[in-house]
XYZ file of N, CA and C in Angstrom:
333
model
N 2.819 3.516 9.680
C 4.718 3.449 10.175
C 5.566 4.648 9.659
N 6.148 5.549 10.322
C 7.376 6.065 9.518
C 8.550 5.902 9.554
N 9.036 6.875 8.518
C 10.156 7.125 8.210
C 11.233 5.882 9.235
N 11.547 6.671 10.167
C 12.885 6.070 10.880
C 12.285 4.686 11.458
N 10.530 4.805 12.030
C 10.547 3.064 12.318
C 10.862 1.964 11.218
N 10.353 2.191 10.284
C 10.435 1.062 8.776
C 11.922 1.270 8.872
N 13.019 2.218 8.877
C 14.041 2.628 8.696
C 14.569 1.256 9.311
N 14.595 1.458 11.107
C 15.219 0.530 11.588
C 15.068 -0.679 11.647
N 13.785 -1.288 11.180
C 13.151 -2.102 11.432
C 13.732 -3.534 9.896
N 14.476 -2.224 8.740
C 14.760 -3.133 7.651
C 16.170 -3.393 7.977
N 16.879 -2.017 8.819
C 17.929 -1.964 8.777
C 19.021 -2.890 9.512
N 17.759 -3.506 10.327
C 18.283 -4.851 11.202
C 17.702 -6.085 10.241
N 16.875 -5.601 9.452
C 16.837 -7.273 8.498
C 18.166 -7.325 7.761
N 18.330 -6.190 6.933
C 19.173 -6.478 6.217
C 21.267 -6.805 6.493
N 21.055 -6.438 7.997
C 22.392 -6.516 8.761
C 22.523 -7.880 9.348
N 21.552 -8.734 9.203
C 21.661 -10.019 8.780
C 22.575 -11.031 8.316
N 22.654 -10.185 7.282
C 22.387 -11.059 5.845
C 24.659 -10.586 6.149
N 25.262 -12.203 5.429
C 26.806 -12.741 5.626
C 27.101 -12.033 3.934
N 27.914 -11.221 3.672
C 28.420 -10.184 2.708
C 30.409 -10.382 3.251
N 30.357 -11.590 3.809
C 31.845 -11.591 4.264
C 32.427 -11.499 2.648
N 31.847 -12.877 2.358
C 32.315 -13.413 0.477
C 31.891 -12.055 -0.436
N 32.068 -11.346 0.090
C 31.584 -10.160 -1.200
C 32.889 -9.465 -1.610
N 33.619 -9.914 -2.446
C 34.930 -9.002 -2.488
C 35.200 -7.674 -3.486
N 34.308 -7.410 -4.084
C 33.629 -6.119 -4.599
C 33.452 -5.429 -3.690
N 33.179 -3.959 -4.379
C 32.230 -2.568 -3.934
C 30.957 -2.795 -4.234
N 29.799 -2.713 -3.648
C 28.439 -3.014 -3.772
C 27.757 -1.271 -2.898
N 27.229 -0.926 -4.085
C 26.582 0.501 -3.470
C 24.643 0.244 -3.775
N 24.381 0.948 -2.672
C 22.682 0.275 -3.245
C 22.289 1.115 -2.314
N 21.024 2.203 -3.203
C 20.401 3.202 -2.643
C 18.888 2.750 -2.937
N 17.854 2.795 -2.067
C 16.676 2.752 -1.879
C 16.048 3.943 -1.771
N 15.095 4.110 -2.561
C 13.802 4.881 -2.372
C 12.595 4.942 -1.568
N 12.531 4.762 -0.765
C 10.746 3.894 -0.685
C 9.590 5.087 -0.720
N 8.850 5.221 -1.535
C 7.093 6.012 -2.013
C 6.159 5.251 -1.032
N 5.085 6.606 -0.449
C 4.253 6.085 -0.148
C 4.016 6.138 1.617
N 3.718 5.213 2.344
C 3.755 5.510 3.419
C 5.637 5.340 3.872
N 5.828 5.731 4.662
C 7.155 5.995 5.360
C 8.498 6.413 4.138
N 8.305 7.093 3.165
C 8.484 7.766 2.799
C 10.375 7.826 3.197
N 11.333 7.790 2.084
C 13.141 8.559 2.638
C 13.396 7.164 1.635
N 14.768 8.131 2.309
C 15.724 7.080 1.717
C 16.649 6.854 2.612
N 17.717 6.212 1.757
C 18.666 4.977 2.718
C 19.597 4.337 1.468
N 20.931 4.400 2.432
C 21.613 3.070 1.392
C 21.904 2.028 2.399
N 22.561 1.004 1.062
C 23.126 0.063 1.681
C 24.999 -0.377 1.226
N 25.696 -0.214 1.734
C 26.501 -0.099 1.321
C 27.580 -1.973 1.221
N 27.840 -2.716 0.827
C 29.748 -3.643 0.951
C 30.632 -2.981 0.463
N 31.804 -2.770 1.734
C 33.153 -2.714 1.370
C 33.883 -3.469 2.052
N 34.704 -3.182 1.545
C 35.724 -4.450 2.232
C 35.243 -5.761 2.539
N 33.912 -6.576 2.524
C 33.416 -7.864 3.232
C 32.503 -7.287 4.557
N 32.073 -6.194 4.326
C 31.324 -5.888 5.681
C 30.377 -4.745 5.052
N 29.180 -4.861 5.813
C 27.674 -4.531 5.723
C 28.014 -3.079 6.224
N 27.305 -1.850 5.084
C 26.847 -0.818 6.256
C 25.575 -0.308 5.330
N 24.562 0.320 6.917
C 23.504 1.014 6.252
C 22.868 1.888 6.831
N 22.955 2.728 5.874
C 22.491 4.466 6.647
C 21.425 5.103 6.174
N 20.898 6.101 7.051
C 19.158 6.839 6.051
C 19.868 7.611 5.829
N 20.719 7.699 4.870
C 21.421 9.069 3.906
C 21.461 8.877 2.552
N 21.525 9.619 1.391
C 21.609 9.547 -0.034
C 22.694 8.829 -0.817
N 23.315 8.272 -1.536
C 24.703 7.755 -2.099
C 24.615 8.052 -3.179
N 25.165 9.044 -3.293
C 25.450 9.749 -5.064
C 26.716 9.069 -5.882
N 27.357 8.086 -5.105
C 27.862 7.261 -6.334
C 27.580 5.454 -6.158
N 26.839 5.859 -5.958
C 25.439 4.029 -6.160
C 25.850 3.036 -7.183
N 26.043 1.848 -7.002
C 25.587 0.749 -8.218
C 24.391 0.918 -8.819
N 23.222 1.094 -7.760
C 22.266 0.860 -8.079
C 21.156 1.276 -7.350
N 20.129 1.899 -7.717
C 19.390 3.060 -7.126
C 17.668 1.644 -7.210
N 17.077 1.304 -6.155
C 15.879 1.268 -6.085
C 14.287 1.586 -5.159
N 13.665 1.287 -6.417
C 11.986 2.082 -6.453
C 11.596 1.454 -5.508
N 10.554 1.620 -4.781
C 9.591 0.660 -4.074
C 8.961 0.937 -3.039
N 7.750 0.200 -2.719
C 7.158 0.640 -1.310
C 8.254 0.169 -0.459
N 7.055 0.519 0.664
C 7.578 0.196 2.590
C 7.234 -1.311 2.403
N 5.957 -1.609 1.957
C 5.719 -2.644 2.054
C 6.537 -3.979 1.215
N 6.685 -3.034 0.046
C 7.477 -4.270 -0.972
C 8.671 -4.641 -0.081
N 9.550 -3.254 0.155
C 10.892 -3.640 0.726
C 10.461 -4.816 1.447
N 9.778 -4.611 2.280
C 9.669 -5.367 3.919
C 9.752 -7.028 3.001
N 8.276 -7.138 2.080
C 8.982 -8.365 1.613
C 10.093 -8.639 0.551
N 10.467 -8.296 0.086
C 11.897 -8.928 -0.052
C 13.199 -9.315 0.871
N 13.148 -8.136 1.830
C 13.752 -8.297 2.725
C 13.628 -9.342 3.526
N 12.118 -9.836 3.888
C 11.854 -11.074 4.327
C 11.346 -12.414 3.770
N 12.282 -11.973 2.467
C 12.338 -13.568 1.305
C 10.824 -13.809 0.955
N 9.996 -12.993 1.116
C 8.325 -13.764 0.293
C 8.346 -13.285 -0.895
N 9.389 -11.824 -1.020
C 8.981 -11.434 -2.815
C 10.312 -11.789 -3.386
N 10.119 -12.470 -4.225
C 11.965 -12.054 -5.169
C 12.127 -11.101 -5.741
N 13.140 -10.380 -5.422
C 13.340 -8.944 -6.242
C 13.104 -8.950 -7.691
N 13.955 -9.912 -8.556
C 13.766 -10.238 -9.806
C 12.154 -9.539 -10.332
N 11.469 -10.512 -9.547
C 9.906 -10.970 -10.082
C 9.310 -9.857 -9.910
N 9.448 -8.870 -8.570
C 9.038 -7.697 -8.565
C 9.511 -6.371 -9.236
N 11.053 -6.913 -10.079
C 11.228 -5.799 -11.091
C 10.180 -6.058 -12.236
N 9.722 -7.209 -12.803
C 9.508 -7.590 -14.172
C 7.693 -7.193 -13.612
N 7.122 -7.477 -12.322
C 5.469 -7.376 -12.526
C 5.608 -5.485 -11.620
N 6.535 -4.839 -12.078
C 6.735 -3.329 -11.690
C 6.636 -2.664 -10.402
N 6.947 -3.333 -9.896
C 6.328 -3.288 -7.701
C 8.308 -2.910 -7.437
N 9.232 -2.891 -7.984
C 10.137 -2.643 -8.031
C 11.062 -2.368 -9.099
N 11.273 -1.031 -8.888
C 11.466 0.041 -10.713
C 13.991 -0.322 -9.912
N 14.659 -0.483 -10.631
C 15.696 0.186 -10.343
C 16.506 0.442 -11.563
N 16.942 1.286 -11.422
C 18.169 2.362 -12.160
C 19.780 2.190 -12.042
N 20.156 2.099 -12.649
C 21.855 1.722 -12.235
C 22.137 0.487 -13.156
N 23.204 0.418 -12.655
C 24.307 -0.852 -13.099
C 23.426 -2.285 -12.654
N 22.305 -2.439 -13.393
C 21.170 -4.285 -13.259
C 22.538 -5.290 -12.472
N 23.761 -5.153 -13.246
C 24.877 -7.011 -12.427
C 24.778 -6.010 -11.415
N 25.457 -5.429 -11.121
C 25.599 -5.214 -9.637
C 23.767 -5.469 -8.890
N 22.930 -4.956 -9.353
C 21.220 -4.897 -8.850
C 21.192 -6.403 -8.633
N 21.549 -7.090 -9.342
C 21.063 -8.128 -8.796
C 21.759 -8.866 -7.710
N 23.064 -8.419 -7.445
C 23.687 -8.601 -6.463
C 22.648 -8.391 -4.885
N 21.589 -7.850 -5.431
C 20.424 -7.833 -3.983
C 19.457 -9.400 -3.855
N 19.535 -9.661 -4.580
C 18.986 -11.219 -4.308
C 19.685 -11.861 -3.836
N 21.302 -12.169 -3.631
C 22.423 -12.739 -3.422
C 22.510 -12.401 -1.640
N 22.094 -11.066 -1.341
C 22.175 -10.414 -0.324
C 20.861 -11.125 0.990
N 19.492 -11.024 -0.116
C 18.523 -11.565 1.140
C 18.968 -13.237 1.157
N 19.573 -13.959 0.261
C 19.279 -14.915 0.205
C 20.145 -15.472 1.712
N 21.207 -15.299 1.372
C 22.475 -15.311 2.365
C 21.843 -14.983 3.780
N 21.145 -13.877 3.871
C 20.565 -13.740 5.403
C 19.642 -14.782 5.620
N 19.411 -15.372 5.022
C 18.317 -17.001 5.065
C 18.158 -17.714 5.431
N 19.743 -17.829 4.842
C 20.724 -19.029 5.616
C 21.270 -18.584 6.916
N 20.859 -17.973 7.118
C 21.725 -18.213 9.086
C 20.822 -18.388 9.767
């Protein structure tokens, strides 16, 4: 799978999240390693979600993982907190804000 194919797939999954209740600004960068290697960001701004294939320098947190693990997280098949503690997901930056990734995933599952 190429980065472009993976990004298109994961963007579709992320865009299903309901972030209308999020009042704070969140900016996450995702560094995909291994197959489909690349960088993209997800930003919540004024209750709207943006997912773009660029590096985000003013990010709150950066997540580093394989495409396979991010797909499992986005599908709700892998808990991001558990992935962090088992070394399948590395996190740099504001941990409090990074934990909000789980809220985003859970809001998508509720749809």
